[in-house]
CSV table of C-alpha atoms and ligand atoms in Angstrom, one decimal:
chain,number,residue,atom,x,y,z
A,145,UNK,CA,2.5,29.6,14.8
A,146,UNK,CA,0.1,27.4,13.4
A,147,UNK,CA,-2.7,29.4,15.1
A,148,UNK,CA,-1.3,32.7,13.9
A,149,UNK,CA,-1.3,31.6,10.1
A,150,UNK,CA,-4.2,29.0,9.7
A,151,UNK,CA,-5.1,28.1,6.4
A,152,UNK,CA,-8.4,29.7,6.7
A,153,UNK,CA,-6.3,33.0,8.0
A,154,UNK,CA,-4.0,33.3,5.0
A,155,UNK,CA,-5.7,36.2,3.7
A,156,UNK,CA,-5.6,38.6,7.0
A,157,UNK,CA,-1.9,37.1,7.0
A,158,UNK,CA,-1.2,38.3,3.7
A,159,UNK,CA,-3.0,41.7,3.8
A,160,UNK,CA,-0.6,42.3,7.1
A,161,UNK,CA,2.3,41.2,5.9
A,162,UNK,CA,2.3,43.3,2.0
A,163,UNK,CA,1.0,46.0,4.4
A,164,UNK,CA,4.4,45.7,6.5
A,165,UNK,CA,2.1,45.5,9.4
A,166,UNK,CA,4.8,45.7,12.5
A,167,UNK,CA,3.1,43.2,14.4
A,168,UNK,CA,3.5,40.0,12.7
A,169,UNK,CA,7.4,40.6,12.7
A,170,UNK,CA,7.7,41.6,16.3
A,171,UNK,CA,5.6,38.3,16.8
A,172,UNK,CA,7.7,36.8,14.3
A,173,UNK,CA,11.1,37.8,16.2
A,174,UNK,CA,9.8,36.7,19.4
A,175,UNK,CA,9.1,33.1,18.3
A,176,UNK,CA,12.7,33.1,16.1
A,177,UNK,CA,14.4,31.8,19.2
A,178,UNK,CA,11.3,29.3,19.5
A,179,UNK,CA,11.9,28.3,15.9
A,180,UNK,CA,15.7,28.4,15.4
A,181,UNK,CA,16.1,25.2,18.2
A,182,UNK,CA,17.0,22.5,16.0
A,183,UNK,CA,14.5,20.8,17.5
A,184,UNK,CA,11.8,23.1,15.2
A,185,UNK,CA,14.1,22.8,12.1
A,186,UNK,CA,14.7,19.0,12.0
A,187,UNK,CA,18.1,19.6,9.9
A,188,UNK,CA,19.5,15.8,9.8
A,189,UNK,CA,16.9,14.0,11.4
A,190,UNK,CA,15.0,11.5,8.9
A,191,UNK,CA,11.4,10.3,8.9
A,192,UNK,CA,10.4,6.7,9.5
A,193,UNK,CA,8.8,5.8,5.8
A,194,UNK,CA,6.8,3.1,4.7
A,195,UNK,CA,9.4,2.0,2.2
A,196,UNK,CA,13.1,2.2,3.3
A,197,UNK,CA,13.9,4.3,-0.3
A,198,UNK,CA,17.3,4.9,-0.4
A,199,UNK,CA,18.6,7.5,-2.6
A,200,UNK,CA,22.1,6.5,-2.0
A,201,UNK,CA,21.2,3.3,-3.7
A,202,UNK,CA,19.0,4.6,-6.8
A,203,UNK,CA,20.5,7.9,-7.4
A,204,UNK,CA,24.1,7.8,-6.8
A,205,UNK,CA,24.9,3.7,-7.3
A,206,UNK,CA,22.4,3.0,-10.0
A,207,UNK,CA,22.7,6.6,-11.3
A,208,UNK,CA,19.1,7.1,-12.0
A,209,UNK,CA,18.1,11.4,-12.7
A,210,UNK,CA,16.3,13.1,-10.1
A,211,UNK,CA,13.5,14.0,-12.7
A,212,UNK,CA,12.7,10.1,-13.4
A,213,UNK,CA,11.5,9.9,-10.2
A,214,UNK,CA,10.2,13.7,-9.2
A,215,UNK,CA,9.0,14.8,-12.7
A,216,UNK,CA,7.4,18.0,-12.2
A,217,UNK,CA,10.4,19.7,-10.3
A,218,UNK,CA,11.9,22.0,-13.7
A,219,UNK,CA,8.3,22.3,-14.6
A,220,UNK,CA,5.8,23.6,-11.8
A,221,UNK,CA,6.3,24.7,-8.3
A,222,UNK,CA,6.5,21.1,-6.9
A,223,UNK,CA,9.0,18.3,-7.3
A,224,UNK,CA,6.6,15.9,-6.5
A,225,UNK,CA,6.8,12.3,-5.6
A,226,UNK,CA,7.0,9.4,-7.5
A,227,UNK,CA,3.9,7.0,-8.5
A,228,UNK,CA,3.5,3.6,-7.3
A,229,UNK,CA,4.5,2.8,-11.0
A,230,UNK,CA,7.7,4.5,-11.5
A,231,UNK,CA,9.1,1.9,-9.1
A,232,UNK,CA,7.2,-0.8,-10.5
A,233,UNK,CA,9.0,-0.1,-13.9
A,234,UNK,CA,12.1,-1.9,-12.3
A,235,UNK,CA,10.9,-3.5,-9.3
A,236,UNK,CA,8.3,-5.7,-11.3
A,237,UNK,CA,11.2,-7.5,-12.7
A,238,UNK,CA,14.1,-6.8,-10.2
A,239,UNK,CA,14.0,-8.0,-6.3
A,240,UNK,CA,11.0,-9.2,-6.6
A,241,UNK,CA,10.7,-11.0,-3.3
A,242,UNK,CA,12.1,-8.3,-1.4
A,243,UNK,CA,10.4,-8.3,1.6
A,244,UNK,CA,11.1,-4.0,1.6
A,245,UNK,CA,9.1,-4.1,-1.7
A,246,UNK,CA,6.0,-5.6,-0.1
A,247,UNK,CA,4.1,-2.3,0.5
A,248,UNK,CA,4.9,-1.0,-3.1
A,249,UNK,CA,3.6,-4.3,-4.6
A,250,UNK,CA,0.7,-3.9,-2.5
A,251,UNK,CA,0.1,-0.3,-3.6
A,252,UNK,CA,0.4,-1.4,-7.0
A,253,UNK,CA,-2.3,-4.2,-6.9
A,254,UNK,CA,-4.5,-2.1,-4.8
A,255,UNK,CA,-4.0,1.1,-6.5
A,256,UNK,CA,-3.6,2.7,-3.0
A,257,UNK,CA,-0.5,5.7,-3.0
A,258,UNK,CA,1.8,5.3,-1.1
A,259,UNK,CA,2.0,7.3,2.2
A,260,UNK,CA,5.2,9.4,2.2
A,261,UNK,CA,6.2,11.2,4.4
A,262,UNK,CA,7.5,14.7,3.7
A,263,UNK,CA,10.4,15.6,5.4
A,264,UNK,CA,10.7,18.7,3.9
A,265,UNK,CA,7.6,20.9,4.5
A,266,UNK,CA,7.0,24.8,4.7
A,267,UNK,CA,4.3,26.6,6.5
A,268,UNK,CA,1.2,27.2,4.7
A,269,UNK,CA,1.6,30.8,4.3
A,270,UNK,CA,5.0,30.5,2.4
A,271,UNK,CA,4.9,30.5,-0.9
A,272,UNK,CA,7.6,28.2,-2.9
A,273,UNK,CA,8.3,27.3,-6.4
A,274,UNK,CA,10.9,24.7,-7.7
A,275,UNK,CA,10.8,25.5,-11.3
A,276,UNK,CA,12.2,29.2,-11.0
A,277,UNK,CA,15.2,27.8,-9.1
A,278,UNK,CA,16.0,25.1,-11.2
A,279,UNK,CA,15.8,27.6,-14.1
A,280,UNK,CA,18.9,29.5,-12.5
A,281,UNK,CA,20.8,26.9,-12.2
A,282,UNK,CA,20.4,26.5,-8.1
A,283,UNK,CA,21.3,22.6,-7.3
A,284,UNK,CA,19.0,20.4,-5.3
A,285,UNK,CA,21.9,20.3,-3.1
A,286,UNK,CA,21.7,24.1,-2.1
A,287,UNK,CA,18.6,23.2,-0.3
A,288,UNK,CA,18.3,19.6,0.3
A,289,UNK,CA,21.9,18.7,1.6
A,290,UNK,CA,24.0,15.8,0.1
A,291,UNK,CA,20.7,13.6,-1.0
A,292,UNK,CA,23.1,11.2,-3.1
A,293,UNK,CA,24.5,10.3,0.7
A,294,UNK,CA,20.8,9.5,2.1
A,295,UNK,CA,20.2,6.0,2.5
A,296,UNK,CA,17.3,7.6,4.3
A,297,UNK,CA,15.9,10.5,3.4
A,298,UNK,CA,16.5,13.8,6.0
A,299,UNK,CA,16.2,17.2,6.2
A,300,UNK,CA,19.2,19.1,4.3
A,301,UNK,CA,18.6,23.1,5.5
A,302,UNK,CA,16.1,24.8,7.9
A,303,UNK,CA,14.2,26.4,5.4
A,304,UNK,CA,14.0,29.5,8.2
A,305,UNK,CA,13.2,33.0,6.1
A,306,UNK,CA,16.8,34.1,7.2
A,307,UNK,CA,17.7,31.1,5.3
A,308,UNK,CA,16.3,32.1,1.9
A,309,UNK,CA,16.7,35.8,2.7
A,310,UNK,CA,20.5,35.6,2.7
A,311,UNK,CA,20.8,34.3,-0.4
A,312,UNK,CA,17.1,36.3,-2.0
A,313,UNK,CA,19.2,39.2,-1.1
A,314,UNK,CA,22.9,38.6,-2.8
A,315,UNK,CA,22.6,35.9,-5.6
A,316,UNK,CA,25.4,36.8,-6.7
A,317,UNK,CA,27.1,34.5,-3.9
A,318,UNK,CA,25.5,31.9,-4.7
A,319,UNK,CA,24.9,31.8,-8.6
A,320,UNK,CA,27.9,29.1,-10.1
A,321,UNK,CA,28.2,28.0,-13.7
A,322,UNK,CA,30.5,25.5,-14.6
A,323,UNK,CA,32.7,27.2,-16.9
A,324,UNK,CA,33.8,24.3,-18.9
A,325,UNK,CA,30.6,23.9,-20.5
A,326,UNK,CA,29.5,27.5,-21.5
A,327,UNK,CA,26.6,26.2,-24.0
A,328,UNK,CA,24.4,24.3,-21.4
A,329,UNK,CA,21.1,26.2,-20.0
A,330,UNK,CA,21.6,26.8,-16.1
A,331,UNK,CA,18.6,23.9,-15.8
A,332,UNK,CA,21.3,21.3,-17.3
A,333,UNK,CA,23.7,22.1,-15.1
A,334,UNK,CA,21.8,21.5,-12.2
A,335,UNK,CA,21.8,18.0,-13.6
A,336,UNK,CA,24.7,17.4,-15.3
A,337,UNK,CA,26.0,17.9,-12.0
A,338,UNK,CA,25.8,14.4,-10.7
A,339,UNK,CA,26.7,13.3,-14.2
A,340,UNK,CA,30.3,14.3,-13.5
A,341,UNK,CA,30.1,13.0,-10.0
A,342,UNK,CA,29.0,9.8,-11.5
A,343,UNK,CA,31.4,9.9,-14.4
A,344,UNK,CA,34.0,10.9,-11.7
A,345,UNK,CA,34.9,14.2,-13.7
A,346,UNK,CA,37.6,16.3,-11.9
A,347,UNK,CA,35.3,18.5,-9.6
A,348,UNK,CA,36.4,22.2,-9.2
A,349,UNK,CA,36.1,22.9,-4.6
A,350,UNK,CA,32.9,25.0,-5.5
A,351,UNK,CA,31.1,21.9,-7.1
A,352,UNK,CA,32.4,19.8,-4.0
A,353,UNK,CA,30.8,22.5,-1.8
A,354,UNK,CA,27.4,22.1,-3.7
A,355,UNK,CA,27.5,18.3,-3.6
A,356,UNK,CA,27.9,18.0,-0.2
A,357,UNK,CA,24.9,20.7,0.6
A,358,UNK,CA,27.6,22.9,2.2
A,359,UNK,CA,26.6,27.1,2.4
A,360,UNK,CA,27.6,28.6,-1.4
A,361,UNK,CA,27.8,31.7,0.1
A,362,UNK,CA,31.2,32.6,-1.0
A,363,UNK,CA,33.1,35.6,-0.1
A,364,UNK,CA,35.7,35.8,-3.0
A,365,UNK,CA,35.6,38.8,-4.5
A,366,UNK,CA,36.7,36.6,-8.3
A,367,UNK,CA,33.6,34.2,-7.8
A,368,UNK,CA,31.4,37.2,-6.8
A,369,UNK,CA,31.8,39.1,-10.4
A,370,UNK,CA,31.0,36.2,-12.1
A,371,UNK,CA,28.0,35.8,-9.9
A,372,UNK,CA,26.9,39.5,-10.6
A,373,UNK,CA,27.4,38.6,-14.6
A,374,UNK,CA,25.1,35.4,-14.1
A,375,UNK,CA,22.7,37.7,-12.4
A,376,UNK,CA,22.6,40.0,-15.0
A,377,UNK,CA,22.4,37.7,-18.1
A,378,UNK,CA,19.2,35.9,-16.1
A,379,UNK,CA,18.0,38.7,-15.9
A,380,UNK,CA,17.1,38.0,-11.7
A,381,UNK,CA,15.5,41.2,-10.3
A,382,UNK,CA,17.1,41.5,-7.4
A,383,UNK,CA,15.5,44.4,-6.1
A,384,UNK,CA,12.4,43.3,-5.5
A,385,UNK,CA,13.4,39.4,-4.1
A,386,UNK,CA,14.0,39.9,-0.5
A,387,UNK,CA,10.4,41.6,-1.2
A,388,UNK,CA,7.7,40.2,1.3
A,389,UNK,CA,5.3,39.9,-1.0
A,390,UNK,CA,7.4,37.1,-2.8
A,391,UNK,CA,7.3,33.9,-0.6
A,392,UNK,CA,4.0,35.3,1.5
A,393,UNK,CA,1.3,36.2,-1.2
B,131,HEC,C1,15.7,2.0,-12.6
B,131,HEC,C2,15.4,0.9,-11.8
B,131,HEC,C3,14.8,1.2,-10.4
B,131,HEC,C4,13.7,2.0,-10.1
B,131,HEC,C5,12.9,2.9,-11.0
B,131,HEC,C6,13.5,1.8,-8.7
B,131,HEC,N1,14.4,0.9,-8.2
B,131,HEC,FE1,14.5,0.3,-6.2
B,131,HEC,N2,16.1,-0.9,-6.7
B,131,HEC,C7,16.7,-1.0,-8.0
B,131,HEC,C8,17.8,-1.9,-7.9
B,131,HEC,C9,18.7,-2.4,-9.0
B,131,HEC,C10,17.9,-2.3,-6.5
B,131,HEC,C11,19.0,-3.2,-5.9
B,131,HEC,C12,20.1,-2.2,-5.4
B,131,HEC,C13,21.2,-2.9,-4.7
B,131,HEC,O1,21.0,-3.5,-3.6
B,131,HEC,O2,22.3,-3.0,-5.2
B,131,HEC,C14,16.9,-1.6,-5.8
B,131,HEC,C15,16.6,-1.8,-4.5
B,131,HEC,C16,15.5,-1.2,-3.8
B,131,HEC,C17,15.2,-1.5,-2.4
B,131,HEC,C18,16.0,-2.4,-1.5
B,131,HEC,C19,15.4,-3.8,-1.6
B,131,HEC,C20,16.1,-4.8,-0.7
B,131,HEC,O3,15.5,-5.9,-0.4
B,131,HEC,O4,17.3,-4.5,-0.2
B,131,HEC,C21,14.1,-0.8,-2.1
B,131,HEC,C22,13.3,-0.8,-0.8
B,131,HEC,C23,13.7,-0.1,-3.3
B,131,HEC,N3,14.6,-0.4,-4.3
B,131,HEC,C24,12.6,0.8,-3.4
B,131,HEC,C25,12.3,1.4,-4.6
B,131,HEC,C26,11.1,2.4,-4.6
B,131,HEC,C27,10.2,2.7,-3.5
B,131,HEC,C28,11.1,2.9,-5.9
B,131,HEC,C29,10.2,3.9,-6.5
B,131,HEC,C30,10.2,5.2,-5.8
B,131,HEC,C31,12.2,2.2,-6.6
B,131,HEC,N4,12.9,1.4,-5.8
B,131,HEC,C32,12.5,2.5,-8.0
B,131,HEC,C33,16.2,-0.5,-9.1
B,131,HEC,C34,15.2,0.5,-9.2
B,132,HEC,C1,14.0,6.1,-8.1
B,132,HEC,C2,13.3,7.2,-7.7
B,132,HEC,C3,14.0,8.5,-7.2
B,132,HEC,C4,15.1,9.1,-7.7
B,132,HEC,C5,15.9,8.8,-8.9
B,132,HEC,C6,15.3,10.3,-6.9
B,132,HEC,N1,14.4,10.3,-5.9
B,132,HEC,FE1,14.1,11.7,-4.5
B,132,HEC,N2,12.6,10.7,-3.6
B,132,HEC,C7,12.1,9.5,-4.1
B,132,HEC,C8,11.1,9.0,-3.2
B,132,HEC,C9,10.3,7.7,-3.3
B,132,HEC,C10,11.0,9.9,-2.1
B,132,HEC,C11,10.1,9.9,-0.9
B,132,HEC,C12,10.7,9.0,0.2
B,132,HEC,C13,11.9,9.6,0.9
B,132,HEC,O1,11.8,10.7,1.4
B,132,HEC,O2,12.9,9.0,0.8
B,132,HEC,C14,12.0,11.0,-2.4
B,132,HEC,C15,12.2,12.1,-1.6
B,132,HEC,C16,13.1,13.1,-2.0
B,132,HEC,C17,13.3,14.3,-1.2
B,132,HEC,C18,12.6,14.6,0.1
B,132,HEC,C19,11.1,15.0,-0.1
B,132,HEC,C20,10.5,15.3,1.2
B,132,HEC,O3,10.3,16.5,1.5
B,132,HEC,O4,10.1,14.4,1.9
B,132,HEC,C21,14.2,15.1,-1.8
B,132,HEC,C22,14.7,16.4,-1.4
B,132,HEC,C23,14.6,14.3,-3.0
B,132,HEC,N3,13.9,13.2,-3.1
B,132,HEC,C24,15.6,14.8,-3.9
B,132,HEC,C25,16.1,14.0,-4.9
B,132,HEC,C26,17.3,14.4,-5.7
B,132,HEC,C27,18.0,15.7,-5.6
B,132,HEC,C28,17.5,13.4,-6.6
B,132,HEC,C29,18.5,13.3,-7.7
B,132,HEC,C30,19.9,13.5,-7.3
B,132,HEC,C31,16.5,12.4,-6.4
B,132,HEC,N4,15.7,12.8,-5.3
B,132,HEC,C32,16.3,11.2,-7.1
B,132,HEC,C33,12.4,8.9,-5.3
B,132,HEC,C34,13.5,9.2,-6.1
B,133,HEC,C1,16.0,27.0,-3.5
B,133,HEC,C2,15.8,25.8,-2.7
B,133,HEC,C3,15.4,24.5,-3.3
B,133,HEC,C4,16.0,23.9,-4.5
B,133,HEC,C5,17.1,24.4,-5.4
B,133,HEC,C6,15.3,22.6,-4.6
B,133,HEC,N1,14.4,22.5,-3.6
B,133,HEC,FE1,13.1,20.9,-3.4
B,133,HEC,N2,12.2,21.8,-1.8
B,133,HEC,C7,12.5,23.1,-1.4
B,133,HEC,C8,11.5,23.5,-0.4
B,133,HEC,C9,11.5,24.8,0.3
B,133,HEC,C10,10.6,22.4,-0.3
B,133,HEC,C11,9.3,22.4,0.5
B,133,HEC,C12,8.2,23.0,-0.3
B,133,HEC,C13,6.9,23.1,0.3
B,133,HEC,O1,6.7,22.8,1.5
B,133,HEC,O2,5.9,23.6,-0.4
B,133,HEC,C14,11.0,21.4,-1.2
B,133,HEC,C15,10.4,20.2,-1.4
B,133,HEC,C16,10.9,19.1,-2.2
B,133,HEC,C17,10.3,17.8,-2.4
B,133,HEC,C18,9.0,17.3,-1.6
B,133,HEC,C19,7.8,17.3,-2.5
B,133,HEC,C20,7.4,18.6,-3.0
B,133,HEC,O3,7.2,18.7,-4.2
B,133,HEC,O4,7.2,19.5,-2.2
B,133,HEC,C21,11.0,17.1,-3.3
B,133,HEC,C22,10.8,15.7,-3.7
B,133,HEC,C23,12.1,18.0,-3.7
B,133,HEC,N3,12.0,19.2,-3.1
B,133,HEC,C24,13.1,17.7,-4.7
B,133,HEC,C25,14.0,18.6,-5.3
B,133,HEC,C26,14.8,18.3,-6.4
B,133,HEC,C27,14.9,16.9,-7.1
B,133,HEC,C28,15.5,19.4,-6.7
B,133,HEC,C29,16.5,19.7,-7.8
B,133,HEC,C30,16.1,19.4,-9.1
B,133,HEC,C31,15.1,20.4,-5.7
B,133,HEC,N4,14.1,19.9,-4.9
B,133,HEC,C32,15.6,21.7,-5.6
B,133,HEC,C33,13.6,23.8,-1.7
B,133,HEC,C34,14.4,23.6,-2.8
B,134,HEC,C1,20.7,29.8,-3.3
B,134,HEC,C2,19.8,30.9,-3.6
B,134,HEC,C3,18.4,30.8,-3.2
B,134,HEC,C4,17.8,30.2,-2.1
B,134,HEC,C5,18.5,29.5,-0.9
B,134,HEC,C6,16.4,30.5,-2.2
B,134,HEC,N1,16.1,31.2,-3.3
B,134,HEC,FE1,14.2,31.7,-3.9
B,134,HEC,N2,15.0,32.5,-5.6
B,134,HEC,C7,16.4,32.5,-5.9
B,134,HEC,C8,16.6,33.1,-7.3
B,134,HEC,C9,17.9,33.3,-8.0
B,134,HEC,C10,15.3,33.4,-7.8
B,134,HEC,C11,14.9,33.9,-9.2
B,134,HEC,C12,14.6,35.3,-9.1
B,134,HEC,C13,14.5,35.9,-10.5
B,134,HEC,O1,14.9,35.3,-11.5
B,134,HEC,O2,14.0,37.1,-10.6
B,134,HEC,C14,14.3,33.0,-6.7
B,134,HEC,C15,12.9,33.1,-6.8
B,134,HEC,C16,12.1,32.8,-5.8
B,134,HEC,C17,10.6,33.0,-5.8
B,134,HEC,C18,9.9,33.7,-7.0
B,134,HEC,C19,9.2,32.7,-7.8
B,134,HEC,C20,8.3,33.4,-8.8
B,134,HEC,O3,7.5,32.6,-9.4
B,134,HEC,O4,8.4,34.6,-9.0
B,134,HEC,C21,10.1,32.6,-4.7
B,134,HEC,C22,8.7,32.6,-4.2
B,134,HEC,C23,11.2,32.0,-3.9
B,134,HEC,N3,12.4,32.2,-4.6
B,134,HEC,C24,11.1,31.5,-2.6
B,134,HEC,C25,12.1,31.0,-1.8
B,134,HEC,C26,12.0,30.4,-0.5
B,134,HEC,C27,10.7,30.3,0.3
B,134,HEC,C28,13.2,30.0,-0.1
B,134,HEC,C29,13.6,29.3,1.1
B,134,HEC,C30,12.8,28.1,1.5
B,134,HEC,C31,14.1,30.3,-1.2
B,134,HEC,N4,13.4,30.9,-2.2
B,134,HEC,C32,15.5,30.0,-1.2
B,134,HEC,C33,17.4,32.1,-5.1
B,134,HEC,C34,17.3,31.4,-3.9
B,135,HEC,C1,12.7,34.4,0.4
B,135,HEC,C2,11.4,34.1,1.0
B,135,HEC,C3,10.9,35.1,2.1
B,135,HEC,C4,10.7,36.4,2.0
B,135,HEC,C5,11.2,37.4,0.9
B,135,HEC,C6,10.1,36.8,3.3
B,135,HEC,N1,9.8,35.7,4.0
B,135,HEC,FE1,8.8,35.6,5.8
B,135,HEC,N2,9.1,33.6,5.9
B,135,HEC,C7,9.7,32.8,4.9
B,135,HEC,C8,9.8,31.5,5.4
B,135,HEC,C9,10.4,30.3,4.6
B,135,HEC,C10,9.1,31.4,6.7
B,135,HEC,C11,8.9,30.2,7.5
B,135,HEC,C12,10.0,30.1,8.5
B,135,HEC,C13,9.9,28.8,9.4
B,135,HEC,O1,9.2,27.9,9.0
B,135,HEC,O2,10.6,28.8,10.4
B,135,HEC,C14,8.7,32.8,6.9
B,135,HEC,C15,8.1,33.2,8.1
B,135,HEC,C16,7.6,34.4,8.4
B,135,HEC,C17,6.9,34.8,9.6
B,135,HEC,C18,6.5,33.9,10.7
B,135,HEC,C19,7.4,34.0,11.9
B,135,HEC,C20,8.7,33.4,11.7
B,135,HEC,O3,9.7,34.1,11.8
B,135,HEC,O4,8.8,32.2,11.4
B,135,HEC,C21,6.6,36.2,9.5
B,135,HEC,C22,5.9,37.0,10.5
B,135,HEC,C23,7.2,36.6,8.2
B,135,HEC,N3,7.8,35.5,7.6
B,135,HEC,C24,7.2,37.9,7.8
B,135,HEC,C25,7.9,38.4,6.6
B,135,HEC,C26,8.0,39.8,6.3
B,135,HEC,C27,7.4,41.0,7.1
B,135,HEC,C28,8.7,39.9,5.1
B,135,HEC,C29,9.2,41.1,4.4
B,135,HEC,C30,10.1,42.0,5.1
B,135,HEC,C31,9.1,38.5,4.8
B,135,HEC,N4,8.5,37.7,5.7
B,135,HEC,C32,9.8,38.1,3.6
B,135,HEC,C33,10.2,33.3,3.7
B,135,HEC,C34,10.3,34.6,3.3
């Protein structure tokens, strides 16, 4: 796959893909059973890090917002990871002999990032964007699996086009507003979210579902026509987003 859609290839990828050219998708469906192995996907399995971060710890115990940490992800098309600094704001003054906090002292004197690695990754010729998500209220949960359980970060979904195309072509089984607070912006809720886990709120089974990363797509016909309302009021043009042209441009 990697040769098919080098970097250096994206546009002849492109051109054939808005085109509809047939051959990319018949090589595309033979190498589906290639890529739907789990091996391929990596759903669950986590990445040996030079700092054992644990989100468990900063986000759920210590209750700290995602955007502290990845600032850009209502704002741009990455979430972005945070600078050496960001921990430093606590970790200068608390457990400072940790022996785990050696390589982020060390990054910090030396000015030296420090390496992540990304367990969540696309191909190059996908195109992805954080911020228009966010903006409709889609939790980080949707896609990244329960992170507030991750001692170690791992892979929530498979991120497979069949993935995103089932819910790119009925958001309307997926779109959820909590109903009990009509005046926030979809964006807040996707936060406020964890607030009520935190503040151990009572939960309605939907907002378990999301917490735990578990599939939104529901099949009640209620939660459905209140999904087609949200689509409506934000205006998503569903018509065109199972479009090729709108993850491979
Ligand atoms: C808002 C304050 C705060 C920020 C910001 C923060 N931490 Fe922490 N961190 C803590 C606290 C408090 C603990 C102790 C948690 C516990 O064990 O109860 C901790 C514990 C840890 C530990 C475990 C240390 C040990 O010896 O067990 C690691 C590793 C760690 N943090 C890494 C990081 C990294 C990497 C960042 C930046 C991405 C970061 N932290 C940002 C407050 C913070
Ligand atoms: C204190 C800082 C901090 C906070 C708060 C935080 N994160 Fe993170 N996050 C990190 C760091 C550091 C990494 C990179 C190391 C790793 O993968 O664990 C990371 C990695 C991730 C990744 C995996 C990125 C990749 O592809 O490798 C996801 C997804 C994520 N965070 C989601 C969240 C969500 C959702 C929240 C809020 C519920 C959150 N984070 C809160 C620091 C933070
Ligand atoms: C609709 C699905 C979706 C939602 C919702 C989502 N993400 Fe992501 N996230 C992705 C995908 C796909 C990638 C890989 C992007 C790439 O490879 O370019 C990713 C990558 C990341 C990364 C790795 C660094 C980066 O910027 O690529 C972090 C951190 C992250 N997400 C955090 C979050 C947080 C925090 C939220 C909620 C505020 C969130 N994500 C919501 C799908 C999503
Ligand atoms: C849970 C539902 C959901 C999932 C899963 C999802 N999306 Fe989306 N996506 C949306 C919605 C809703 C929009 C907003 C469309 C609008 O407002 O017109 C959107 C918009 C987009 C856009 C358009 C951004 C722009 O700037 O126009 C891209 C690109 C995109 N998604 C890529 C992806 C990719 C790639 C994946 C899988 C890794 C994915 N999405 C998974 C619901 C989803
Ligand atoms: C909602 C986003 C989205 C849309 C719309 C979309 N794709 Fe994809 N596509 C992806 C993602 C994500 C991958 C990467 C899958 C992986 O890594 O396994 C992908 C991969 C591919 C591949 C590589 C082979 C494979 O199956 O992994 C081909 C070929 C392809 N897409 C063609 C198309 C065509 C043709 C269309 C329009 C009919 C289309 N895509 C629409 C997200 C999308």
């Amino acid at each position: 796959m990697a040769q098919l859609f080098k970097p250096s290839a994206n546009n002849y990828a492109r051109t054939s893909i808005v085109l509809g050219g047939l051959t990319p998708v018949l090589i595309g469906l033979s190498l589906a059973a290639f890529s739907r192995s789990p091996l391929n996907t990596k759903v669950g399995t986590a990445k040996n890090q030079p700092v054992p971060f644990s989100h468990t710890h900063h986000a759920w115990e210590l209750g700290i917002d995602c955007r502290y940490c990845h600032t850009a992800v209502e704002k741009s098309s990455y979430a972005g990871l945070p600078a050496t600094e960001t921990c430093m704001s606590c970790h200068s003054q608390i457990w400072t002999n940790s022996p785990l906090l050696e390589p982020v002292r060390q990054s910090y004197e030396t000015g030296t990032p420090i390496q992540w690695n990304l367990v969540n990754k696309t191909p190059e010729f996908v195109y992805f964007n954080h911020s228009i998500h966010v903006a409709r209220g889609i939790n980080c949960n949707n896609c990244h699996g329960p992170v507030q359980n991750m001692p170690i970060t791992a892979k929530g979904k498979s991120f497979q086009m069949q993935w995103c195309l089932k819910c790119h072509r009925a958001p309307e089984k997926y779109l959820y507003k909590d109903e009990t607070k009509p005046n926030q912006t979809p964006r807040q809720q996707v936060f406020d979210l964890y607030w009520k886990m935190q503040a151990k709120e009572e939960l309605t089974p939907r907002e378990n579902g999301i917490l735990a990363g578990e599939e939104q797509e529901t099949g009640d016909a209620k939660e459905i026509e209140k999904g087609k309302k949200l689509v409506n009021q934000y205006g998503v043009k569903v018509q065109q987003l199972a479009d090729c042209w709108v993850c491979h441009r």
